[in-house]
mmCIF file of C-alpha atoms in Angstrom:
data_model
loop_
_atom_site.group_PDB
_atom_site.id
_atom_site.type_symbol
_atom_site.label_atom_id
_atom_site.label_comp_id
_atom_site.label_asym_id
_atom_site.label_seq_id
_atom_site.Cartn_x
_atom_site.Cartn_y
_atom_site.Cartn_z
ATOM 1 C CA UNK A 21 129.800 99.394 -18.588
ATOM 2 C CA UNK A 22 127.635 101.485 -16.249
ATOM 3 C CA UNK A 23 128.369 105.476 -16.188
ATOM 4 C CA UNK A 24 127.187 105.529 -12.526
ATOM 5 C CA UNK A 25 129.981 103.246 -10.871
ATOM 6 C CA UNK A 26 132.207 102.377 -13.585
ATOM 7 C CA UNK A 27 130.777 98.270 -13.446
ATOM 8 C CA UNK A 28 130.793 95.997 -15.733
ATOM 9 C CA UNK A 29 126.702 95.889 -15.631
ATOM 10 C CA UNK A 30 124.153 97.432 -18.362
ATOM 11 C CA UNK A 31 121.911 98.845 -15.906
ATOM 12 C CA UNK A 32 122.442 102.288 -14.784
ATOM 13 C CA UNK A 33 122.961 102.229 -10.568
ATOM 14 C CA UNK A 34 120.888 105.223 -10.427
ATOM 15 C CA UNK A 35 117.758 104.808 -7.941
ATOM 16 C CA UNK A 36 115.134 106.585 -7.748
ATOM 17 C CA UNK A 37 112.897 106.560 -4.267
ATOM 18 C CA UNK A 38 109.871 108.284 -2.537
ATOM 19 C CA UNK A 39 110.884 109.200 0.447
ATOM 20 C CA UNK A 40 107.228 109.032 2.113
ATOM 21 C CA UNK A 41 106.842 105.400 0.447
ATOM 22 C CA UNK A 42 110.739 104.207 2.005
ATOM 23 C CA UNK A 43 109.343 105.338 5.363
ATOM 24 C CA UNK A 44 106.981 102.268 5.454
ATOM 25 C CA UNK A 45 109.354 100.151 4.156
ATOM 26 C CA UNK A 46 111.721 97.583 5.554
ATOM 27 C CA UNK A 47 113.199 95.628 2.635
ATOM 28 C CA UNK A 48 115.941 98.885 2.007
ATOM 29 C CA UNK A 49 118.886 96.538 2.650
ATOM 30 C CA UNK A 50 117.248 93.761 0.928
ATOM 31 C CA UNK A 51 117.238 96.041 -2.193
ATOM 32 C CA UNK A 52 120.602 96.651 -2.200
ATOM 33 C CA UNK A 53 122.169 93.101 -1.840
ATOM 34 C CA UNK A 54 119.693 92.769 -5.103
ATOM 35 C CA UNK A 55 121.366 95.374 -6.642
ATOM 36 C CA UNK A 56 124.810 94.026 -6.186
ATOM 37 C CA UNK A 57 124.295 90.591 -7.198
ATOM 38 C CA UNK A 58 122.620 92.057 -10.338
ATOM 39 C CA UNK A 59 126.161 93.679 -11.319
ATOM 40 C CA UNK A 60 128.439 90.882 -11.058
ATOM 41 C CA UNK A 61 125.972 88.837 -12.708
ATOM 42 C CA UNK A 62 126.655 91.471 -15.551
ATOM 43 C CA UNK A 63 130.464 91.235 -15.082
ATOM 44 C CA UNK A 64 130.645 87.707 -15.745
ATOM 45 C CA UNK A 65 128.568 87.837 -18.747
ATOM 46 C CA UNK A 66 130.332 90.924 -20.142
ATOM 47 C CA UNK A 67 133.802 89.179 -20.210
ATOM 48 C CA UNK A 68 132.303 85.612 -21.408
ATOM 49 C CA UNK A 69 131.030 88.020 -24.842
ATOM 50 C CA UNK A 70 134.125 89.640 -25.571
ATOM 51 C CA UNK A 71 135.930 86.426 -25.711
ATOM 52 C CA UNK A 72 133.475 85.002 -28.507
ATOM 53 C CA UNK A 73 133.426 87.748 -30.203
ATOM 54 C CA UNK A 74 137.393 88.329 -30.651
ATOM 55 C CA UNK A 75 137.777 84.539 -31.841
ATOM 56 C CA UNK A 76 134.901 85.575 -34.273
ATOM 57 C CA UNK A 77 136.691 88.582 -35.495
ATOM 58 C CA UNK A 78 139.795 86.554 -36.518
ATOM 59 C CA UNK A 79 138.491 84.055 -38.732
ATOM 60 C CA UNK A 80 137.234 86.659 -40.966
ATOM 61 C CA UNK A 81 139.481 88.211 -43.837
ATOM 62 C CA UNK A 82 140.351 92.012 -43.262
ATOM 63 C CA UNK A 83 138.590 94.216 -45.199
ATOM 64 C CA UNK A 84 137.918 97.646 -43.748
ATOM 65 C CA UNK A 85 134.982 99.487 -44.014
ATOM 66 C CA UNK A 86 134.593 103.395 -43.398
ATOM 67 C CA UNK A 87 130.738 104.170 -41.931
ATOM 68 C CA UNK A 88 130.334 108.078 -42.187
ATOM 69 C CA UNK A 89 128.480 108.323 -39.326
ATOM 70 C CA UNK A 90 127.946 112.187 -38.251
ATOM 71 C CA UNK A 91 126.165 111.360 -34.935
ATOM 72 C CA UNK A 92 125.871 113.550 -31.472
ATOM 73 C CA UNK A 93 127.019 112.056 -29.011
ATOM 74 C CA UNK A 94 124.552 113.574 -26.812
ATOM 75 C CA UNK A 95 121.788 112.495 -29.030
ATOM 76 C CA UNK A 96 119.996 110.029 -26.884
ATOM 77 C CA UNK A 97 120.008 112.730 -24.077
ATOM 78 C CA UNK A 98 118.355 114.954 -26.069
ATOM 79 C CA UNK A 99 115.760 112.662 -27.833
ATOM 80 C CA UNK A 100 114.746 111.849 -24.356
ATOM 81 C CA UNK A 101 114.724 115.489 -23.367
ATOM 82 C CA UNK A 102 112.296 116.251 -26.170
ATOM 83 C CA UNK A 103 109.877 113.142 -25.152
ATOM 84 C CA UNK A 104 110.429 114.845 -21.863
ATOM 85 C CA UNK A 105 109.135 118.431 -23.580
ATOM 86 C CA UNK A 106 106.514 116.914 -25.143
ATOM 87 C CA UNK A 107 104.932 115.289 -22.229
ATOM 88 C CA UNK A 108 105.274 118.704 -20.098
ATOM 89 C CA UNK A 109 104.021 120.446 -22.921
ATOM 90 C CA UNK A 110 101.088 118.549 -23.572
ATOM 91 C CA UNK A 111 100.159 118.815 -20.007
ATOM 92 C CA UNK A 112 100.929 122.233 -19.379
ATOM 93 C CA UNK A 113 103.565 121.370 -16.865
ATOM 94 C CA UNK A 114 105.960 124.479 -16.219
ATOM 95 C CA UNK A 115 109.388 122.302 -15.325
ATOM 96 C CA UNK A 116 112.074 124.257 -14.472
ATOM 97 C CA UNK A 117 115.801 122.679 -13.866
ATOM 98 C CA UNK A 118 117.553 124.280 -11.296
ATOM 99 C CA UNK A 119 121.403 123.908 -11.223
ATOM 100 C CA UNK A 120 124.169 125.434 -8.995
ATOM 101 C CA UNK A 121 127.114 124.385 -6.808
ATOM 102 C CA UNK A 122 126.603 122.538 -3.859
ATOM 103 C CA UNK A 123 125.862 125.324 -0.851
ATOM 104 C CA UNK A 124 124.323 128.036 -2.777
ATOM 105 C CA UNK A 125 121.207 127.357 -1.458
ATOM 106 C CA UNK A 126 118.882 125.486 -4.227
ATOM 107 C CA UNK A 127 117.005 123.292 -1.670
ATOM 108 C CA UNK A 128 116.446 125.994 0.690
ATOM 109 C CA UNK A 129 115.029 128.391 -2.033
ATOM 110 C CA UNK A 130 112.708 125.533 -3.090
ATOM 111 C CA UNK A 131 111.591 125.211 0.508
ATOM 112 C CA UNK A 132 110.567 128.741 0.922
ATOM 113 C CA UNK A 133 109.211 128.957 -2.278
ATOM 114 C CA UNK A 134 106.758 125.719 -1.757
ATOM 115 C CA UNK A 135 105.859 126.827 1.661
ATOM 116 C CA UNK A 136 104.675 130.677 0.411
ATOM 117 C CA UNK A 137 103.317 129.440 -2.755
ATOM 118 C CA UNK A 138 101.583 125.523 -2.374
ATOM 119 C CA UNK A 139 98.160 127.381 -1.557
ATOM 120 C CA UNK A 140 98.210 128.869 -5.223
ATOM 121 C CA UNK A 141 99.933 126.885 -7.440
ATOM 122 C CA UNK A 142 100.238 122.928 -7.655
ATOM 123 C CA UNK A 143 103.960 121.828 -7.391
ATOM 124 C CA UNK A 144 106.176 118.519 -8.003
ATOM 125 C CA UNK A 145 109.641 118.262 -7.237
ATOM 126 C CA UNK A 146 112.221 115.720 -8.570
ATOM 127 C CA UNK A 147 115.687 115.908 -6.733
ATOM 128 C CA UNK A 148 118.904 114.814 -7.550
ATOM 129 C CA UNK A 149 121.811 114.398 -5.800
ATOM 130 C CA UNK A 150 124.721 111.742 -5.121
ATOM 131 C CA UNK A 151 123.526 110.249 -2.285
ATOM 132 C CA UNK A 152 121.153 110.392 0.606
ATOM 133 C CA UNK A 153 117.307 111.332 0.932
ATOM 134 C CA UNK A 154 118.192 114.639 2.990
ATOM 135 C CA UNK A 155 116.632 116.983 0.590
ATOM 136 C CA UNK A 156 113.658 115.020 -0.614
ATOM 137 C CA UNK A 157 112.926 114.632 3.355
ATOM 138 C CA UNK A 158 113.166 118.516 3.014
ATOM 139 C CA UNK A 159 110.488 118.644 0.069
ATOM 140 C CA UNK A 160 108.325 116.455 1.670
ATOM 141 C CA UNK A 161 107.888 117.721 5.094
ATOM 142 C CA UNK A 162 106.598 120.774 3.094
ATOM 143 C CA UNK A 163 103.897 118.343 2.017
ATOM 144 C CA UNK A 164 104.667 118.488 -1.677
ATOM 145 C CA UNK A 165 104.857 115.293 -3.940
ATOM 146 C CA UNK A 166 108.876 114.589 -4.376
ATOM 147 C CA UNK A 167 111.090 111.674 -5.575
ATOM 148 C CA UNK A 168 114.619 111.510 -5.280
ATOM 149 C CA UNK A 169 117.181 110.189 -7.608
ATOM 150 C CA UNK A 170 120.430 109.029 -6.252
ATOM 151 C CA UNK A 171 122.948 109.592 -9.395
ATOM 152 C CA UNK A 172 125.895 107.188 -7.295
ATOM 153 C CA UNK A 173 128.454 108.140 -8.656
ATOM 154 C CA UNK A 174 127.185 110.554 -11.439
ATOM 155 C CA UNK A 175 127.687 114.362 -11.296
ATOM 156 C CA UNK A 176 124.612 115.392 -13.111
ATOM 157 C CA UNK A 177 120.925 114.172 -14.205
ATOM 158 C CA UNK A 178 120.087 113.020 -17.622
ATOM 159 C CA UNK A 179 116.643 112.863 -19.650
ATOM 160 C CA UNK A 180 116.291 109.457 -18.885
ATOM 161 C CA UNK A 181 115.875 109.824 -15.103
ATOM 162 C CA UNK A 182 113.345 112.370 -15.371
ATOM 163 C CA UNK A 183 111.680 109.989 -18.372
ATOM 164 C CA UNK A 184 111.476 107.852 -15.235
ATOM 165 C CA UNK A 185 111.087 109.596 -12.170
ATOM 166 C CA UNK A 186 108.336 111.768 -13.716
ATOM 167 C CA UNK A 187 105.996 108.749 -14.815
ATOM 168 C CA UNK A 188 106.275 107.608 -11.163
ATOM 169 C CA UNK A 189 105.209 111.147 -10.479
ATOM 170 C CA UNK A 190 101.876 111.507 -11.987
ATOM 171 C CA UNK A 191 102.087 114.869 -12.204
ATOM 172 C CA UNK A 192 98.571 116.937 -12.804
ATOM 173 C CA UNK A 193 98.183 119.045 -15.876
ATOM 174 C CA UNK A 194 98.610 122.644 -15.270
ATOM 175 C CA UNK A 195 101.592 122.243 -12.515
ATOM 176 C CA UNK A 196 104.910 123.452 -11.910
ATOM 177 C CA UNK A 197 108.059 120.497 -11.861
ATOM 178 C CA UNK A 198 111.006 121.799 -10.052
ATOM 179 C CA UNK A 199 113.884 119.926 -10.925
ATOM 180 C CA UNK A 200 116.857 120.067 -8.318
ATOM 181 C CA UNK A 201 119.687 118.821 -10.647
ATOM 182 C CA UNK A 202 123.200 117.301 -8.797
ATOM 183 C CA UNK A 203 125.326 120.475 -7.038
ATOM 184 C CA UNK A 204 127.830 120.688 -9.948
ATOM 185 C CA UNK A 205 128.436 123.942 -11.969
ATOM 186 C CA UNK A 206 130.282 122.507 -14.748
ATOM 187 C CA UNK A 207 128.404 118.554 -15.992
ATOM 188 C CA UNK A 208 124.943 119.206 -15.678
ATOM 189 C CA UNK A 209 124.946 122.024 -18.786
ATOM 190 C CA UNK A 210 125.781 119.874 -21.409
ATOM 191 C CA UNK A 211 122.531 117.361 -20.337
ATOM 192 C CA UNK A 212 118.822 119.319 -21.479
ATOM 193 C CA UNK A 213 116.239 117.569 -19.315
ATOM 194 C CA UNK A 214 113.436 119.132 -21.703
ATOM 195 C CA UNK A 215 112.989 121.643 -19.192
ATOM 196 C CA UNK A 216 110.845 124.700 -20.170
ATOM 197 C CA UNK A 217 113.364 127.224 -18.344
ATOM 198 C CA UNK A 218 116.931 126.897 -16.859
ATOM 199 C CA UNK A 219 117.646 128.383 -13.703
ATOM 200 C CA UNK A 220 121.436 128.878 -12.294
ATOM 201 C CA UNK A 221 121.616 129.764 -8.803
ATOM 202 C CA UNK A 222 125.155 131.746 -7.594
ATOM 203 C CA UNK A 223 125.309 132.740 -4.108
ATOM 204 C CA UNK A 224 127.025 135.821 -2.938
ATOM 205 C CA UNK A 225 129.521 134.084 -1.213
ATOM 206 C CA UNK A 226 130.753 132.086 -4.405
ATOM 207 C CA UNK A 227 132.871 135.234 -6.356
ATOM 208 C CA UNK A 228 131.562 137.443 -9.064
ATOM 209 C CA UNK A 229 134.139 135.778 -11.343
ATOM 210 C CA UNK A 230 132.314 132.276 -11.340
ATOM 211 C CA UNK A 231 130.185 133.313 -14.602
ATOM 212 C CA UNK A 232 133.869 133.367 -16.269
ATOM 213 C CA UNK A 233 135.341 130.387 -14.687
ATOM 214 C CA UNK A 234 132.510 128.228 -15.403
ATOM 215 C CA UNK A 235 130.658 130.248 -18.499
ATOM 216 C CA UNK A 236 128.718 126.993 -19.977
ATOM 217 C CA UNK A 237 126.356 126.962 -17.077
ATOM 218 C CA UNK A 238 125.566 130.673 -17.667
ATOM 219 C CA UNK A 239 125.437 130.223 -21.408
ATOM 220 C CA UNK A 240 123.173 127.545 -21.524
ATOM 221 C CA UNK A 241 120.513 129.431 -18.395
ATOM 222 C CA UNK A 242 117.928 131.594 -19.062
ATOM 223 C CA UNK A 243 117.653 132.390 -15.343
ATOM 224 C CA UNK A 244 119.870 133.821 -12.735
ATOM 225 C CA UNK A 245 119.121 133.991 -9.301
ATOM 226 C CA UNK A 246 121.423 135.763 -6.753
ATOM 227 C CA UNK A 247 120.793 134.203 -3.424
ATOM 228 C CA UNK A 248 122.096 134.732 0.231
ATOM 229 C CA UNK A 249 121.981 138.738 -0.822
ATOM 230 C CA UNK A 250 121.528 139.427 2.859
ATOM 231 C CA UNK A 251 125.412 138.226 3.611
ATOM 232 C CA UNK A 252 126.262 141.079 1.153
ATOM 233 C CA UNK A 253 127.558 143.336 3.967
ATOM 234 C CA UNK A 254 129.431 141.015 5.547
ATOM 235 C CA UNK A 255 131.208 140.163 2.386
ATOM 236 C CA UNK A 256 133.748 141.521 -0.596
ATOM 237 C CA UNK A 257 130.958 141.038 -3.064
ATOM 238 C CA UNK A 258 130.422 143.281 -6.115
ATOM 239 C CA UNK A 259 126.670 142.200 -7.241
ATOM 240 C CA UNK A 260 126.663 144.452 -10.354
ATOM 241 C CA UNK A 261 130.218 143.196 -11.165
ATOM 242 C CA UNK A 262 128.799 139.355 -11.244
ATOM 243 C CA UNK A 263 125.670 140.626 -13.029
ATOM 244 C CA UNK A 264 128.374 142.187 -15.715
ATOM 245 C CA UNK A 265 130.102 138.845 -15.967
ATOM 246 C CA UNK A 266 127.061 136.625 -16.437
ATOM 247 C CA UNK A 267 126.111 139.084 -19.019
ATOM 248 C CA UNK A 268 129.246 138.777 -21.159
ATOM 249 C CA UNK A 269 128.455 135.245 -21.137
ATOM 250 C CA UNK A 270 124.761 135.262 -21.789
ATOM 251 C CA UNK A 271 123.345 138.901 -22.829
ATOM 252 C CA UNK A 272 120.189 137.208 -22.054
ATOM 253 C CA UNK A 273 120.137 136.240 -18.861
ATOM 254 C CA UNK A 274 117.518 137.217 -16.416
ATOM 255 C CA UNK A 275 118.445 138.291 -12.755
ATOM 256 C CA UNK A 276 116.515 138.002 -9.491
ATOM 257 C CA UNK A 277 118.245 138.903 -6.112
ATOM 258 C CA UNK A 278 117.100 137.580 -3.303
ATOM 259 C CA UNK A 279 117.951 135.786 0.114
ATOM 260 C CA UNK A 280 115.812 132.455 0.589
ATOM 261 C CA UNK A 281 116.143 132.755 4.758
ATOM 262 C CA UNK A 282 115.055 136.351 5.200
ATOM 263 C CA UNK A 283 112.892 136.213 2.118
ATOM 264 C CA UNK A 284 114.147 139.693 0.734
ATOM 265 C CA UNK A 285 113.348 139.944 -3.174
ATOM 266 C CA UNK A 286 111.237 137.173 -3.003
ATOM 267 C CA UNK A 287 108.224 138.429 -4.655
ATOM 268 C CA UNK A 288 109.692 139.028 -7.863
ATOM 269 C CA UNK A 289 110.470 135.243 -8.355
ATOM 270 C CA UNK A 290 106.952 134.438 -6.914
ATOM 271 C CA UNK A 291 105.623 137.090 -9.969
ATOM 272 C CA UNK A 292 107.785 135.731 -12.666
ATOM 273 C CA UNK A 293 106.872 131.791 -11.468
ATOM 274 C CA UNK A 294 102.871 132.912 -12.108
ATOM 275 C CA UNK A 295 103.106 134.846 -14.600
ATOM 276 C CA UNK A 296 105.386 131.904 -16.923
ATOM 277 C CA UNK A 297 103.167 129.766 -15.688
ATOM 278 C CA UNK A 298 100.049 131.506 -17.118
ATOM 279 C CA UNK A 299 101.585 132.116 -20.329
ATOM 280 C CA UNK A 300 101.970 128.592 -20.958
ATOM 281 C CA UNK A 301 98.344 127.977 -21.063
ATOM 282 C CA UNK B 12 133.339 114.129 -14.946
ATOM 283 C CA UNK B 13 130.831 114.295 -17.434
ATOM 284 C CA UNK B 14 133.499 112.960 -19.806
ATOM 285 C CA UNK B 15 132.518 109.197 -18.558
ATOM 286 C CA UNK B 16 128.966 110.020 -19.701
ATOM 287 C CA UNK B 17 130.167 111.147 -23.062
ATOM 288 C CA UNK B 18 132.960 108.453 -23.752
ATOM 289 C CA UNK B 19 129.989 105.803 -22.897
ATOM 290 C CA UNK B 20 127.985 107.646 -25.158
ATOM 291 C CA UNK B 21 130.673 106.939 -27.911
ATOM 292 C CA UNK B 22 131.011 103.668 -26.907
ATOM 293 C CA UNK B 23 126.764 102.692 -27.974
ATOM 294 C CA UNK B 24 127.106 104.571 -31.332
ATOM 295 C CA UNK B 25 130.225 102.482 -32.193
ATOM 296 C CA UNK B 26 128.492 99.408 -30.905
ATOM 297 C CA UNK B 27 125.328 99.869 -32.449
ATOM 298 C CA UNK B 28 126.648 100.842 -35.621
ATOM 299 C CA UNK B 29 129.465 98.063 -36.057
ATOM 300 C CA UNK B 30 126.691 95.608 -35.342
ATOM 301 C CA UNK B 31 124.534 97.071 -38.361
ATOM 302 C CA UNK B 32 127.516 96.878 -40.646
ATOM 303 C CA UNK B 33 128.218 93.070 -39.354
ATOM 304 C CA UNK B 34 131.472 94.085 -38.203
ATOM 305 C CA UNK B 35 133.023 92.771 -35.790
ATOM 306 C CA UNK B 36 135.443 95.567 -34.632
ATOM 307 C CA UNK B 37 136.682 99.185 -34.648
ATOM 308 C CA UNK B 38 139.898 99.706 -35.878
ATOM 309 C CA UNK B 39 139.833 103.670 -36.576
ATOM 310 C CA UNK B 40 137.106 106.272 -34.769
ATOM 311 C CA UNK B 41 137.354 109.979 -35.774
ATOM 312 C CA UNK B 42 135.449 112.175 -33.131
ATOM 313 C CA UNK B 43 134.748 116.283 -33.688
ATOM 314 C CA UNK B 44 134.860 118.122 -30.605
ATOM 315 C CA UNK B 45 134.385 121.485 -30.633
ATOM 316 C CA UNK B 46 136.326 123.816 -28.412
ATOM 317 C CA UNK B 47 133.058 125.150 -26.754
ATOM 318 C CA UNK B 48 131.385 121.868 -26.506
ATOM 319 C CA UNK B 49 132.600 121.421 -22.748
ATOM 320 C CA UNK B 50 134.981 118.763 -22.760
ATOM 321 C CA UNK B 51 137.799 118.616 -21.351
ATOM 322 C CA UNK B 52 140.223 115.809 -23.546
ATOM 323 C CA UNK B 53 142.517 115.325 -20.151
ATOM 324 C CA UNK B 54 139.660 114.303 -19.125
ATOM 325 C CA UNK B 55 138.087 112.031 -21.829
ATOM 326 C CA UNK B 56 141.265 110.724 -22.426
ATOM 327 C CA UNK B 57 141.429 109.825 -18.719
ATOM 328 C CA UNK B 58 138.166 107.924 -18.831
ATOM 329 C CA UNK B 59 138.472 106.243 -22.454
ATOM 330 C CA UNK B 60 140.668 103.376 -21.194
ATOM 331 C CA UNK B 61 138.250 102.100 -19.052
ATOM 332 C CA UNK B 62 134.927 103.261 -20.773
ATOM 333 C CA UNK B 63 135.765 101.071 -23.714
ATOM 334 C CA UNK B 64 137.415 97.475 -22.416
ATOM 335 C CA UNK B 65 135.315 94.884 -23.377
ATOM 336 C CA UNK B 66 133.652 97.064 -26.571
ATOM 337 C CA UNK B 67 134.051 97.090 -30.177
ATOM 338 C CA UNK B 68 136.286 100.022 -29.393
ATOM 339 C CA UNK B 69 138.964 98.424 -27.457
ATOM 340 C CA UNK B 70 141.305 98.434 -29.663
ATOM 341 C CA UNK B 71 140.420 101.179 -31.825
ATOM 342 C CA UNK B 72 142.756 104.560 -32.616
ATOM 343 C CA UNK B 73 140.914 107.460 -31.652
ATOM 344 C CA UNK B 74 140.925 110.639 -33.480
ATOM 345 C CA UNK B 75 139.818 114.107 -32.481
ATOM 346 C CA UNK B 76 139.404 116.519 -34.677
ATOM 347 C CA UNK B 77 138.735 119.530 -32.718
ATOM 348 C CA UNK B 78 136.737 122.476 -34.109
ATOM 349 C CA UNK B 79 137.857 126.055 -33.499
ATOM 350 C CA UNK B 80 134.794 128.371 -32.191
ATOM 351 C CA UNK B 81 133.542 130.605 -34.207
ATOM 352 C CA UNK B 82 130.508 133.658 -33.600
ATOM 353 C CA UNK B 83 128.246 135.836 -35.669
ATOM 354 C CA UNK B 84 127.860 139.510 -33.887
ATOM 355 C CA UNK B 85 123.869 140.006 -33.807
ATOM 356 C CA UNK B 86 124.249 143.543 -33.769
ATOM 357 C CA UNK B 87 126.956 144.343 -36.400
ATOM 358 C CA UNK B 88 126.868 140.714 -38.316
ATOM 359 C CA UNK B 89 130.557 140.627 -38.095
ATOM 360 C CA UNK B 90 132.135 136.674 -38.189
ATOM 361 C CA UNK B 91 134.504 136.510 -35.572
ATOM 362 C CA UNK B 92 136.815 133.299 -34.244
ATOM 363 C CA UNK B 93 136.105 132.689 -30.246
ATOM 364 C CA UNK B 94 137.513 130.701 -27.692
ATOM 365 C CA UNK B 95 135.352 131.552 -24.825
ATOM 366 C CA UNK B 96 131.642 132.635 -24.643
ATOM 367 C CA UNK B 97 132.270 135.796 -22.801
ATOM 368 C CA UNK B 98 134.708 136.827 -25.690
ATOM 369 C CA UNK B 99 132.504 139.993 -27.306
ATOM 370 C CA UNK B 100 132.543 141.142 -31.262
ATOM 371 C CA UNK B 101 136.199 142.963 -31.949
ATOM 372 C CA UNK B 102 134.325 145.697 -34.299
ATOM 373 C CA UNK B 103 131.393 146.693 -31.987
ATOM 374 C CA UNK B 104 132.110 145.004 -28.376
ATOM 375 C CA UNK B 105 128.799 143.586 -28.614
ATOM 376 C CA UNK B 106 127.948 140.653 -26.293
ATOM 377 C CA UNK B 107 125.255 139.439 -28.309
ATOM 378 C CA UNK B 108 125.799 136.810 -31.048
ATOM 379 C CA UNK B 109 125.371 133.400 -32.110
ATOM 380 C CA UNK B 110 127.326 130.576 -31.949
ATOM 381 C CA UNK B 111 128.206 129.226 -35.663
ATOM 382 C CA UNK B 112 130.838 126.337 -34.613
ATOM 383 C CA UNK B 113 132.610 125.016 -31.700
ATOM 384 C CA UNK B 114 129.671 123.116 -29.971
ATOM 385 C CA UNK B 115 130.132 120.286 -31.857
ATOM 386 C CA UNK B 116 130.273 116.940 -30.332
ATOM 387 C CA UNK B 117 130.010 114.367 -32.901
ATOM 388 C CA UNK B 118 131.494 110.603 -33.803
ATOM 389 C CA UNK B 119 132.079 111.367 -37.619
ATOM 390 C CA UNK B 120 133.133 108.343 -39.461
ATOM 391 C CA UNK B 121 134.650 104.605 -38.057
ATOM 392 C CA UNK B 122 136.753 102.148 -39.657
ATOM 393 C CA UNK B 123 135.667 98.740 -38.766
ATOM 394 C CA UNK B 124 136.418 95.242 -39.984
#
């Protein structure tokens, strides 16, 4: 069964696309049909298989064997993440996994960061969303190489998707890779992508108790960016309370307070990016 | 709903191990899940039937062993039980701690025939 749409196909329904290449292609619809046919084949195949398996099982005499497995369920994801990490380290790529709720301003933060720093640093972007090429189009418009991963019904990126996308991106040494995860404050926390640092973004409109309500994401992150600080005058939002709550969950979190819209506070974030990329060398 | 991914991970492990053991089906699967592992058991149970359909786990009994959270304070070395990541040390109230137990997410054993 595929984890994306729950159909019987063994192949994952994840689609990785380059927005610039797509503009020159008219085969889009055809591809879709192909995809569906594939699924149906998978279905019939799967059913035949199990029937054989059943009758087989009954012929045997029943003697039970206990297998002590002791295997991590996320082992496959962790192994692929380790492969990604090794690749990033060998090429001195600083990879960031950006996680947050939908609408906290991940893409806006990326757009601004890329526009302001693209002269000084080499960037690549992988966008993760369930549907659409919207985010990849926004990044492509800034002139940065980008791939869009559409996870279908999937609620998070997994390390094998990054593995496939990275191969297609052909990243130069000494670059920064920004991976914008699917907007979701719960599921992506469990899936290591092999990133150098995990950055959780929270906006001032989300309420200061989010780190307590969704602790896993804050527990596994290194950096916490508080976005939309320009809206604070209009909100009942206590930024110190937010930071206190997040620090309870993860005392090692480093904070940046900024507004991707007005540009306020962006300098400290840029400074951190440059510093960390250099220390990688 | 990452529990579906987790359930499919379990299915993959069970399929691989059953094949290795030259068995055809699983009668019992034992899972160890920590309270801090980020798994909602209700969600896992909800996706379970569709994830195991037509696999070696289809008729298996699922036994879940819950592992309670345990941490050690970095400041005063006290070991204490935790149910949330934000629980502070009961002795010195520090939030700096190492998680000793509770993040497990493992297939412990399979009973195959």
